[in-house]
Amino acid sequence: MLKLRNQTTRLVLNHENLRFLSASTAAAIADGILQPQFHSQTTVDLNTQVKKMSPPHFSLSVDPKFFISTLMNCKNLFQIKQVHALVTTNGMLHSLTVANKLLYEYAHHRDLADASVLFDKMGERDCVSWSVLIGGFAKVGDYMHCLETFRELIRYGVQPDNYTLPFVIKACRDKMGLMIGRLVHCIVMKYGFHLDRFVCASLVDMYAKCGVIEDAKQLFDKMSSKDLVTWTVMIGAYAECGNANESLVLFDQMREEGFVPDEIAMVAIVNACAKLCAMNKARQVHDYVNRSKISMGVILGTAMIDMYAKCGSVDSAREIFDRMQQKNFISWSAMIAAYGYHGQGKKALELFPMMLSSGIKPNNITFVSLLYACSHSGLVEDGPDIKHYTCMVDLLGRAGRLNEALGFIENTTVEKDEGLWSALLGACRIHKDIDLAEKAAKSLFELRPQNPGPYILLSNIYANAGRSKDVAKVRDLMTKRRLKKIPGYTWIEVDNIIYQFSVGDCTHPRTKEIHEMLKTLSRKLELAGYVPDTNFVLQEVDEETKLGILYTHSEKLAIAFGLIATPEGTAIRISKNLRICGDCHTFSKFASAITQREIIVRDSSRFHHFKEGACSCGDYW
């Protein structure tokens, strides 16, 4: 048995061997360094490991290699603390190599409390010590302590490295701390890390996630050496910020420069296609995946389910789903959600028992998808008995059971967030309940005073009720708070090009043809019974002007362009950044019947499939 300071030491404790505990280790326990655990059965003690690992005449007290090797073999925190006690009793904490390795093991096992205590007690620290602690805080999501520790590193005059900086930049990204992020960028420049591709990629990602895509692109363009990760970050950043078309341009540039995309890069471009609602692009990307023999794993397969569903083809999404060899709960949830926002709630509910029988356990995402499917299909009684409060409020509210929805909110014990009240306010718009709308809007104004959405929605509700004075009050409040209405845009893809329309748009090269088609179509629709609903024009103008504004809504312009630019009999697919207005919804129903074309509209809430004068939502959106 190896002698440690002339005493026999066993560090794995149980009731039978407690009496063998050395005095020095007992002192370590008393100091709180080692937390003893008692086991009913004897486990292998550290001395056995020492015998196996130590060469003859090995001097434990002077050679740190033993402690490093032992720490590398630790499988849990209890074992790490055993070694910590051994290190302490043998005076080896003065070895920076050993202390850093011990610090790393604590951080690796997510015990940042003990890591911090050890760090504070270290007599000597180097860049590795700081990096390990900063990285440890970042990995567990404790960004406040991550940034505080980095600040101390700078104050102590320690030069950061390309291991530490990406963690700090990630903390700024996830905290949306743009101001601190810019300061870190200055530090990057000061120490010359602006040439390091890992650090630069992190900065690009940080700026993009913080909503300053121009700064991200500027930094990206200046990078002398880009790798696949950097390209993937930039492609994903454009998709996230709402400029998915630029993502597709970058994807082509990346391939022209000789980079072969991997599965993660393909996920980024698939997500961009989903954002654009670009079916032709989606099919091209799918073909590219097949030609390049890129592995269709769970992540990419699930992304493609979402892509096809958001491009308007739930059948293509189901084909991908059925062909996937492996599926996880996210794959099943994506397919359930796809049926939900395409108004096929029954099919969504049919998938749930299939999911269970396949051995996949549902989680909160699955139930939210199910509730969403029920909500958008009017299946009130089929909603799962799960406390997903926002979905339940949406489910009850859309069905007109507003008092139940309000009671559900008021009786919940969870903190009431923006989602709950937004769901109720949306339901009040559908069912024209002004009193309840005011209550919901007031709560939203308190929670998110700078979000213009609730102001606009309440203003719409007042306008539809003819309460112009209340409309003026809401607009006054928006002016005082410097809030602006988000402009509405509609996109359509024709011949692989994506066109954008705004209300009254006259910028398209074929504007004259578009407006002529719109006039002809409007006359036919009115003969068939369509009556324009000027309640959806909120400007205080005369009725004739209102008709003119309503006539050139972006959805109508996009549909008219689709009619003249796509082959007869093919579906017209458009997407809008806001919710489709009631008049455009009615217009699209009539248009689908008159033109014998299916019109698929993706708005901010769901899909609408207009066919032969009816909508898949059943006028329930």
XYZ file of C-alpha atoms in Angstrom:
621
model
C 0.000 0.000 0.000
C 1.410 3.392 -1.055
C 2.299 5.620 1.891
C 1.207 9.261 1.692
C 3.070 11.308 4.291
C 3.627 8.083 6.212
C -0.094 7.485 6.549
C -2.402 5.054 4.787
C -4.985 7.035 2.763
C -8.222 5.742 1.254
C -10.392 8.371 -0.354
C -13.474 6.383 -1.303
C -15.437 6.287 1.928
C -17.930 3.829 3.313
C -18.977 2.868 6.791
C -16.440 0.037 6.928
C -13.325 1.885 5.846
C -14.027 5.258 7.497
C -11.586 4.365 10.276
C -8.729 4.283 7.751
C -9.194 7.968 6.924
C -5.921 9.881 7.314
C -5.673 12.913 9.514
C -4.648 15.126 6.584
C -7.641 14.027 4.484
C -9.939 14.506 7.465
C -8.633 18.060 7.677
C -9.372 18.534 3.999
C -12.945 17.388 4.604
C -13.272 19.780 7.495
C -12.085 22.655 5.275
C -14.843 21.790 2.809
C -12.437 20.713 0.078
C -13.691 17.152 0.033
C -17.357 16.253 0.445
C -17.470 12.630 1.686
C -20.017 10.227 0.223
C -20.937 6.974 1.921
C -21.599 3.851 -0.091
C -23.152 0.669 1.178
C -20.767 -1.336 -0.948
C -17.014 -1.013 -1.144
C -15.713 0.756 -4.272
C -12.257 0.725 -5.795
C -10.116 3.115 -3.794
C -7.550 5.512 -5.172
C -4.670 3.518 -3.758
C -5.512 0.634 -6.110
C -5.269 3.057 -9.030
C -1.950 4.327 -7.689
C -0.542 0.793 -7.677
C -1.648 0.240 -11.270
C -0.402 3.565 -12.593
C 2.787 4.192 -10.620
C 6.123 2.804 -11.746
C 8.444 1.357 -9.106
C 9.817 3.944 -6.676
C 7.416 6.600 -8.085
C 7.529 9.768 -5.983
C 3.966 11.068 -5.788
C 4.828 14.227 -3.872
C 7.057 15.747 -6.564
C 5.694 14.494 -9.893
C 2.493 16.166 -11.166
C 2.043 13.597 -13.951
C 0.327 11.211 -11.584
C -2.322 13.774 -10.625
C -2.893 14.815 -14.248
C -3.305 11.195 -15.291
C -5.632 10.450 -12.374
C -7.785 13.513 -13.110
C -8.111 12.426 -16.728
C -9.545 9.111 -15.527
C -12.143 10.709 -13.241
C -15.668 9.912 -14.319
C -17.664 12.077 -11.929
C -17.442 14.960 -9.467
C -17.002 12.695 -6.469
C -13.810 11.266 -7.938
C -12.570 14.739 -8.895
C -13.046 15.899 -5.312
C -11.150 12.863 -4.086
C -8.192 13.847 -6.238
C -8.588 17.483 -5.148
C -8.197 16.390 -1.541
C -5.160 14.284 -2.467
C -3.615 17.228 -4.333
C -4.206 19.500 -1.349
C -2.775 17.085 1.241
C 0.365 16.664 -0.852
C 0.914 20.363 -1.448
C 0.546 20.068 -5.224
C -1.810 23.009 -5.745
C 1.299 25.139 -6.237
C 1.781 23.278 -9.535
C 0.031 25.434 -12.142
C -0.330 22.459 -14.495
C -2.105 20.388 -11.865
C -4.279 23.292 -10.675
C -5.329 24.117 -14.248
C -6.209 20.496 -14.946
C -8.260 20.328 -11.756
C -9.960 23.596 -12.716
C -10.734 22.192 -16.171
C -12.287 19.013 -14.748
C -14.575 21.018 -12.460
C -15.649 23.221 -15.384
C -16.028 20.215 -17.690
C -18.392 18.612 -15.170
C -20.327 21.922 -14.900
C -19.370 22.519 -11.268
C -18.559 26.200 -11.637
C -19.028 26.899 -7.918
C -16.072 24.703 -6.937
C -14.151 25.851 -9.999
C -14.533 29.477 -8.877
C -13.391 28.674 -5.322
C -10.342 26.869 -6.671
C -9.568 29.709 -9.084
C -9.718 32.298 -6.296
C -7.295 30.239 -4.168
C -4.748 29.715 -6.932
C -1.526 31.535 -6.089
C -0.511 31.614 -9.736
C -2.716 31.837 -12.837
C -1.974 31.939 -16.519
C -4.035 32.482 -19.671
C -5.201 28.856 -19.517
C -6.619 29.354 -16.021
C -8.676 32.353 -17.126
C -9.761 30.664 -20.351
C -11.000 27.545 -18.584
C -13.131 29.507 -16.119
C -14.540 31.897 -18.758
C -15.311 29.002 -21.098
C -16.905 27.054 -18.253
C -19.295 29.894 -17.411
C -20.203 30.295 -21.097
C -20.928 26.581 -21.530
C -23.413 26.508 -18.648
C -25.087 29.708 -19.848
C -23.907 31.864 -16.936
C -23.065 34.785 -19.202
C -22.989 37.385 -16.450
C -20.109 35.658 -14.646
C -18.486 34.870 -17.972
C -18.319 38.560 -18.874
C -17.341 39.612 -15.340
C -14.442 37.149 -15.326
C -13.320 38.402 -18.735
C -13.371 41.957 -17.416
C -11.122 40.879 -14.533
C -8.776 39.185 -17.026
C -8.372 42.476 -18.901
C -7.886 44.415 -15.653
C -5.121 42.027 -14.592
C -3.348 42.688 -17.879
C -3.629 39.124 -19.128
C -3.739 38.787 -22.917
C -6.819 36.841 -24.090
C -6.443 34.060 -26.634
C -8.481 32.637 -29.499
C -10.006 30.089 -27.116
C -11.339 32.683 -24.651
C -12.571 35.325 -27.075
C -15.160 33.191 -28.932
C -16.735 32.258 -25.584
C -16.957 35.912 -24.540
C -18.355 36.938 -27.919
C -20.949 34.148 -27.661
C -21.976 35.501 -24.253
C -22.508 38.948 -25.815
C -24.509 37.328 -28.621
C -26.819 35.360 -26.349
C -27.361 38.311 -24.011
C -27.943 40.566 -27.035
C -25.240 42.742 -25.480
C -24.264 44.733 -28.556
C -22.521 47.497 -26.622
C -20.297 45.040 -24.735
C -19.833 43.115 -27.975
C -18.408 46.209 -29.658
C -16.009 46.702 -26.731
C -14.857 43.101 -27.082
C -14.379 43.744 -30.808
C -12.029 46.627 -29.879
C -10.053 44.250 -27.656
C -9.907 41.780 -30.554
C -8.412 44.522 -32.741
C -5.990 45.625 -30.011
C -4.460 42.169 -29.647
C -4.471 41.403 -33.370
C -7.094 38.661 -33.336
C -9.064 40.287 -36.168
C -7.066 38.007 -38.473
C -8.100 34.873 -36.590
C -10.925 33.177 -38.498
C -12.459 31.567 -35.387
C -12.666 34.887 -33.562
C -13.936 36.678 -36.682
C -16.597 34.042 -37.286
C -17.791 34.555 -33.707
C -17.972 38.319 -34.226
C -19.923 37.892 -37.464
C -22.365 35.627 -35.645
C -22.658 38.055 -32.714
C -23.407 41.087 -34.891
C -25.941 39.126 -36.933
C -27.782 37.786 -33.871
C -27.828 41.292 -32.362
C -29.611 42.549 -35.475
C -26.808 44.579 -37.076
C -26.436 42.488 -40.212
C -24.587 45.280 -42.060
C -21.741 45.170 -39.523
C -21.664 41.387 -39.764
C -21.417 41.486 -43.569
C -18.753 44.203 -43.491
C -16.603 42.109 -41.165
C -17.288 38.997 -43.243
C -16.190 40.737 -46.460
C -12.924 41.890 -44.853
C -11.941 38.412 -43.700
C -8.847 37.302 -45.605
C -9.467 33.636 -44.870
C -12.967 32.187 -44.684
C -13.811 28.604 -43.859
C -17.011 26.619 -44.239
C -18.128 27.539 -40.714
C -17.871 31.266 -41.460
C -19.850 30.935 -44.680
C -22.492 28.895 -42.858
C -22.761 31.513 -40.095
C -23.253 34.335 -42.615
C -25.802 32.383 -44.675
C -27.784 31.565 -41.528
C -27.511 35.159 -40.295
C -29.162 36.593 -43.412
C -31.966 34.049 -43.169
C -32.579 34.924 -39.520
C -32.659 38.676 -40.119
C -35.307 38.374 -42.834
C -33.097 38.673 -45.907
C -33.146 35.036 -46.926
C -32.684 35.935 -50.591
C -29.155 37.104 -49.760
C -28.568 33.725 -48.092
C -29.174 32.024 -51.442
C -26.780 34.443 -53.185
C -24.076 33.693 -50.608
C -24.664 29.975 -50.975
C -23.905 30.216 -54.699
C -20.797 32.341 -53.993
C -19.580 29.836 -51.422
C -19.768 26.982 -53.925
C -18.093 29.109 -56.621
C -15.147 29.592 -54.250
C -14.756 25.833 -53.982
C -16.396 25.132 -50.631
C -18.405 21.930 -50.453
C -21.327 22.358 -48.027
C -21.821 19.829 -45.267
C -25.059 18.884 -43.535
C -24.974 21.936 -41.223
C -24.451 24.329 -44.148
C -27.342 22.688 -45.973
C -29.565 23.164 -42.925
C -28.800 26.903 -43.083
C -29.754 27.151 -46.757
C -32.834 24.948 -46.278
C -33.977 27.328 -43.531
C -33.467 30.247 -45.928
C -35.742 28.565 -48.503
C -38.327 28.047 -45.767
C -38.205 31.751 -44.876
C -38.664 32.747 -48.504
C -41.516 30.341 -49.231
C -39.618 29.653 -52.480
C -40.790 26.297 -53.811
C -38.544 26.262 -56.906
C -35.493 27.031 -54.758
C -36.592 24.369 -52.292
C -36.708 21.730 -55.014
C -33.316 22.824 -56.362
C -31.786 22.524 -52.905
C -33.377 19.094 -52.481
C -31.945 18.007 -55.847
C -28.525 19.317 -54.814
C -28.647 17.278 -51.591
C -29.489 14.157 -53.597
C -26.811 14.775 -56.262
C -24.112 15.574 -53.723
C -25.055 12.549 -51.619
C -25.103 14.701 -48.492
C -26.179 12.622 -45.525
C -29.878 13.116 -44.794
C -29.631 12.907 -41.043
C -32.281 13.780 -38.514
C -31.346 17.477 -38.433
C -31.323 18.030 -42.196
C -34.364 15.811 -42.749
C -36.358 17.724 -40.152
C -35.291 21.050 -41.668
C -36.485 19.858 -45.085
C -39.853 18.832 -43.636
C -40.180 22.378 -42.318
C -38.952 23.855 -45.626
C -41.481 22.063 -47.816
C -44.289 22.736 -45.352
C -43.483 26.464 -45.267
C -43.167 26.551 -49.044
C -46.773 25.363 -49.213
C -46.424 21.641 -49.963
C -47.380 19.556 -46.962
C -47.420 16.476 -49.208
C -43.728 16.934 -50.107
C -42.998 17.423 -46.401
C -44.729 14.115 -45.664
C -42.678 12.368 -48.383
C -39.458 13.503 -46.691
C -40.851 12.457 -43.323
C -41.781 8.975 -44.549
C -38.377 8.437 -46.173
C -36.355 9.393 -43.092
C -34.704 6.304 -41.642
C -34.335 7.944 -38.247
C -36.747 10.355 -36.609
C -36.686 12.058 -33.232
C -39.399 13.927 -31.368
C -38.507 17.132 -33.250
C -39.092 15.396 -36.610
C -42.513 14.162 -35.475
C -43.363 17.563 -33.976
C -42.375 19.326 -37.233
C -44.671 17.101 -39.260
C -47.526 17.524 -36.782
C -47.012 21.314 -36.857
C -46.953 21.288 -40.679
C -50.390 19.672 -40.798
C -51.520 22.172 -38.170
C -50.709 25.390 -39.976
C -52.017 23.946 -43.244
C -55.398 23.469 -41.574
C -55.256 19.660 -41.534
C -55.745 19.168 -37.811
C -57.202 15.678 -38.119
C -54.074 14.397 -39.872
C -51.944 16.031 -37.194
C -53.870 14.189 -34.499
C -53.571 10.916 -36.411
C -49.776 11.193 -36.284
C -49.665 11.380 -32.494
C -50.554 7.717 -31.724
C -48.189 6.670 -34.535
C -45.437 8.599 -32.796
C -46.147 6.868 -29.504
C -46.237 3.414 -31.097
C -42.823 4.062 -32.693
C -41.322 4.456 -29.218
C -40.719 8.217 -29.418
C -41.762 10.055 -26.285
C -43.462 13.426 -26.849
C -42.262 16.566 -25.114
C -43.548 20.107 -24.759
C -42.757 20.915 -28.433
C -44.936 18.013 -29.554
C -47.880 19.100 -27.439
C -47.553 22.723 -28.553
C -47.675 21.476 -32.169
C -50.787 19.411 -31.406
C -52.499 22.297 -29.674
C -51.594 24.564 -32.570
C -53.125 22.058 -35.005
C -56.305 21.907 -32.952
C -56.428 25.707 -32.648
C -56.104 26.323 -36.366
C -58.649 23.662 -37.258
C -61.323 24.447 -34.669
C -60.855 21.110 -32.898
C -61.588 22.410 -29.415
C -62.622 19.091 -27.898
C -59.598 17.260 -29.356
C -56.980 19.445 -27.704
C -54.653 17.412 -25.463
C -55.113 17.938 -21.748
C -51.717 19.638 -21.340
C -50.971 22.924 -19.621
C -49.451 24.731 -22.546
C -51.139 27.935 -21.623
C -50.608 30.090 -24.671
C -51.818 27.413 -27.059
C -54.830 26.734 -24.873
C -55.734 30.437 -24.827
C -55.362 30.504 -28.608
C -57.433 27.340 -28.935
C -60.297 28.627 -26.782
C -60.108 32.164 -28.134
C -60.322 31.198 -31.803
C -63.353 29.066 -30.985
C -65.085 32.137 -29.532
C -64.860 30.944 -25.943
C -63.271 34.216 -24.862
C -64.435 34.191 -21.255
C -62.982 30.712 -20.812
C -59.724 31.924 -22.365
C -59.612 34.901 -19.992
C -60.406 32.682 -17.009
C -57.671 30.318 -18.105
C -55.166 33.206 -18.095
C -56.305 34.609 -14.756
C -56.247 31.228 -13.045
C -52.788 30.187 -14.207
C -50.031 30.173 -11.638
C -47.307 30.808 -14.209
C -46.051 34.296 -14.939
C -48.264 35.838 -17.612
C -46.175 36.687 -20.640
C -46.639 38.446 -23.960
C -47.715 35.255 -25.730
C -50.754 34.687 -23.505
C -52.170 38.187 -23.914
C -51.330 38.319 -27.652
C -53.311 35.113 -28.222
C -56.296 36.631 -26.422
C -56.030 39.929 -28.304
C -55.936 38.074 -31.628
C -59.075 36.171 -30.662
C -60.788 39.443 -29.736
C -60.088 40.724 -33.261
C -61.776 37.668 -34.766
C -64.842 37.870 -32.526
C -64.968 41.696 -32.234
C -64.898 41.797 -28.423
C -63.723 45.355 -27.784
C -63.866 45.349 -23.967
C -61.722 42.244 -23.675
C -59.402 43.530 -26.418
C -58.744 46.666 -24.355
C -57.880 44.541 -21.321
C -55.490 42.341 -23.301
C -53.903 45.320 -25.056
C -53.356 47.161 -21.762
C -51.460 44.158 -20.382
C -49.346 44.000 -23.550
C -48.571 47.735 -23.379
C -47.218 47.171 -19.867
C -45.188 44.090 -20.801
C -43.727 45.349 -24.103
C -44.372 49.083 -24.492
C -42.068 49.315 -27.543
C -43.735 46.554 -29.580
C -45.987 48.244 -32.191
C -47.997 45.067 -32.919
C -50.598 45.299 -30.108
C -51.180 49.023 -30.820
C -51.885 48.291 -34.485
C -54.179 45.381 -33.659
C -56.189 47.406 -31.123
C -56.380 50.257 -33.639
C -57.757 47.806 -36.244
C -60.369 46.534 -33.780
C -61.498 50.121 -33.031
C -61.552 50.970 -36.762
C -63.704 47.947 -37.600
C -66.130 49.047 -34.885
C -66.257 52.594 -36.288
C -64.674 54.129 -33.187
C -62.487 56.706 -34.932
C -61.759 58.688 -31.758
C -60.275 55.621 -30.107
C -58.239 54.921 -33.244
C -56.831 58.459 -32.970
C -55.948 57.903 -29.303
C -53.984 54.742 -30.090
C -52.138 56.499 -32.915
C -51.393 59.405 -30.584
C -49.908 56.985 -28.064
C -47.774 55.396 -30.791
C -46.499 58.822 -31.860
C -45.549 59.740 -28.290
C -43.679 56.446 -27.899
C -42.067 56.828 -31.342
C -43.514 53.598 -32.650
C -44.082 52.916 -36.348
C -46.342 50.439 -38.063
C -44.467 47.565 -39.682
C -45.001 47.879 -43.459
C -46.664 44.919 -45.164
C -44.880 43.086 -47.970
C -45.854 40.140 -50.161
C -43.430 37.929 -52.068
C -43.915 35.626 -55.050
C -41.409 33.406 -56.823
C -41.598 33.266 -60.628
C -38.967 31.638 -62.880
C -36.575 31.306 -59.966
C -36.754 35.023 -59.158
C -38.408 36.345 -56.006
C -40.481 39.525 -56.464
C -41.593 41.787 -53.616
C -44.735 43.937 -53.556
C -45.912 46.613 -51.134
C -49.303 48.344 -51.002
C -49.793 50.479 -54.124
C -46.505 49.204 -55.567
C -45.632 50.544 -59.040
C -41.967 49.525 -59.193
C -42.358 46.237 -61.037
C -41.297 46.252 -64.721
C -44.709 44.799 -65.650
C -46.714 47.182 -63.459
C -49.057 48.197 -66.287
C -49.966 44.558 -67.054
C -50.391 43.780 -63.343
C -52.859 46.629 -62.798
C -54.786 45.773 -65.958
C -55.101 42.166 -64.804
C -56.197 43.356 -61.363
C -58.918 45.589 -62.843
C -60.234 42.806 -65.076
C -60.175 40.298 -62.220
C -61.894 42.700 -59.783
C -64.773 43.251 -62.210
C -65.282 39.495 -62.609
C -65.145 38.998 -58.824
C -67.703 41.738 -58.176
C -70.062 40.171 -60.703
C -69.655 36.911 -58.780
C -70.614 38.616 -55.512
C -67.370 39.978 -54.089
C -67.883 43.245 -52.161
C -64.720 45.132 -51.072
C -64.631 45.654 -47.296
C -63.211 49.119 -46.673
C -63.185 48.535 -42.906
C -59.731 47.104 -43.469
C -58.431 50.515 -44.608
C -57.535 52.407 -41.445
C -56.596 55.757 -42.978
C -59.062 58.593 -42.373
C -59.920 59.222 -46.034
C -63.077 59.209 -48.138
C -64.685 55.980 -49.304
C -63.396 56.258 -52.877
C -59.804 56.630 -51.690
C -60.277 53.698 -49.359
C -61.394 51.557 -52.298
C -58.274 52.597 -54.199
C -55.980 51.627 -51.313
C -57.797 48.343 -50.754
C -57.604 47.543 -54.458
C -53.776 47.710 -54.433
C -53.015 45.689 -51.301
C -49.744 43.793 -51.750
C -51.462 40.376 -51.747
C -53.719 41.377 -54.653
C -50.794 42.737 -56.672
C -48.826 39.522 -56.148
C -51.803 37.361 -57.163
C -52.372 39.461 -60.297
C -48.707 39.110 -61.238
C -48.886 35.367 -60.630
C -51.842 35.118 -63.025
C -49.955 36.768 -65.899
C -46.507 35.268 -65.194
C -47.224 31.590 -64.480
C -48.761 28.878 -66.675
C -52.535 28.444 -66.569
C -53.736 25.796 -64.175
C -50.656 25.982 -61.902
C -50.871 27.015 -58.276
C -49.975 30.563 -57.254
C -47.846 30.673 -54.094
C -47.319 33.925 -52.203
C -46.057 34.807 -48.723
C -46.678 37.858 -46.538
C -44.812 39.185 -43.515
C -48.038 40.172 -41.705
C -51.422 38.542 -41.221
C -53.585 38.560 -44.355
C -56.402 41.100 -44.053
C -60.028 40.007 -44.139
C -60.754 41.651 -47.485
C -57.749 40.029 -49.190
C -58.877 36.707 -47.718
C -62.311 37.105 -49.309
C -60.748 38.348 -52.563
C -58.498 35.256 -52.717
C -61.440 32.897 -52.239
C -63.347 34.455 -55.119
C -60.209 34.623 -57.273
C -59.523 30.905 -56.813
C -63.045 30.120 -58.070
C -63.062 32.539 -61.014
C -59.560 31.699 -62.294
C -59.696 27.983 -61.464
C -56.299 28.351 -59.815
C -55.243 27.203 -56.367
C -53.859 30.174 -54.433
C -51.594 29.367 -51.500
C -50.926 32.221 -49.094
C -48.481 31.963 -46.240
C -48.956 34.799 -43.763
C -47.353 35.454 -40.385
C -49.752 33.068 -38.669
C -50.461 30.113 -40.968
C -51.101 28.838 -44.500
C -54.283 29.468 -46.455
C -55.065 27.139 -49.365
C -57.713 28.832 -51.536
C -59.369 26.433 -53.945
C -62.680 26.624 -55.807
C -63.919 29.491 -53.657
C -63.060 28.043 -50.230
C -60.101 28.308 -47.843
C -58.464 25.491 -45.927
C -58.783 27.523 -42.725
C -62.565 27.457 -43.002
C -62.519 31.244 -42.447
C -61.084 30.402 -39.051
C -57.863 32.308 -38.627
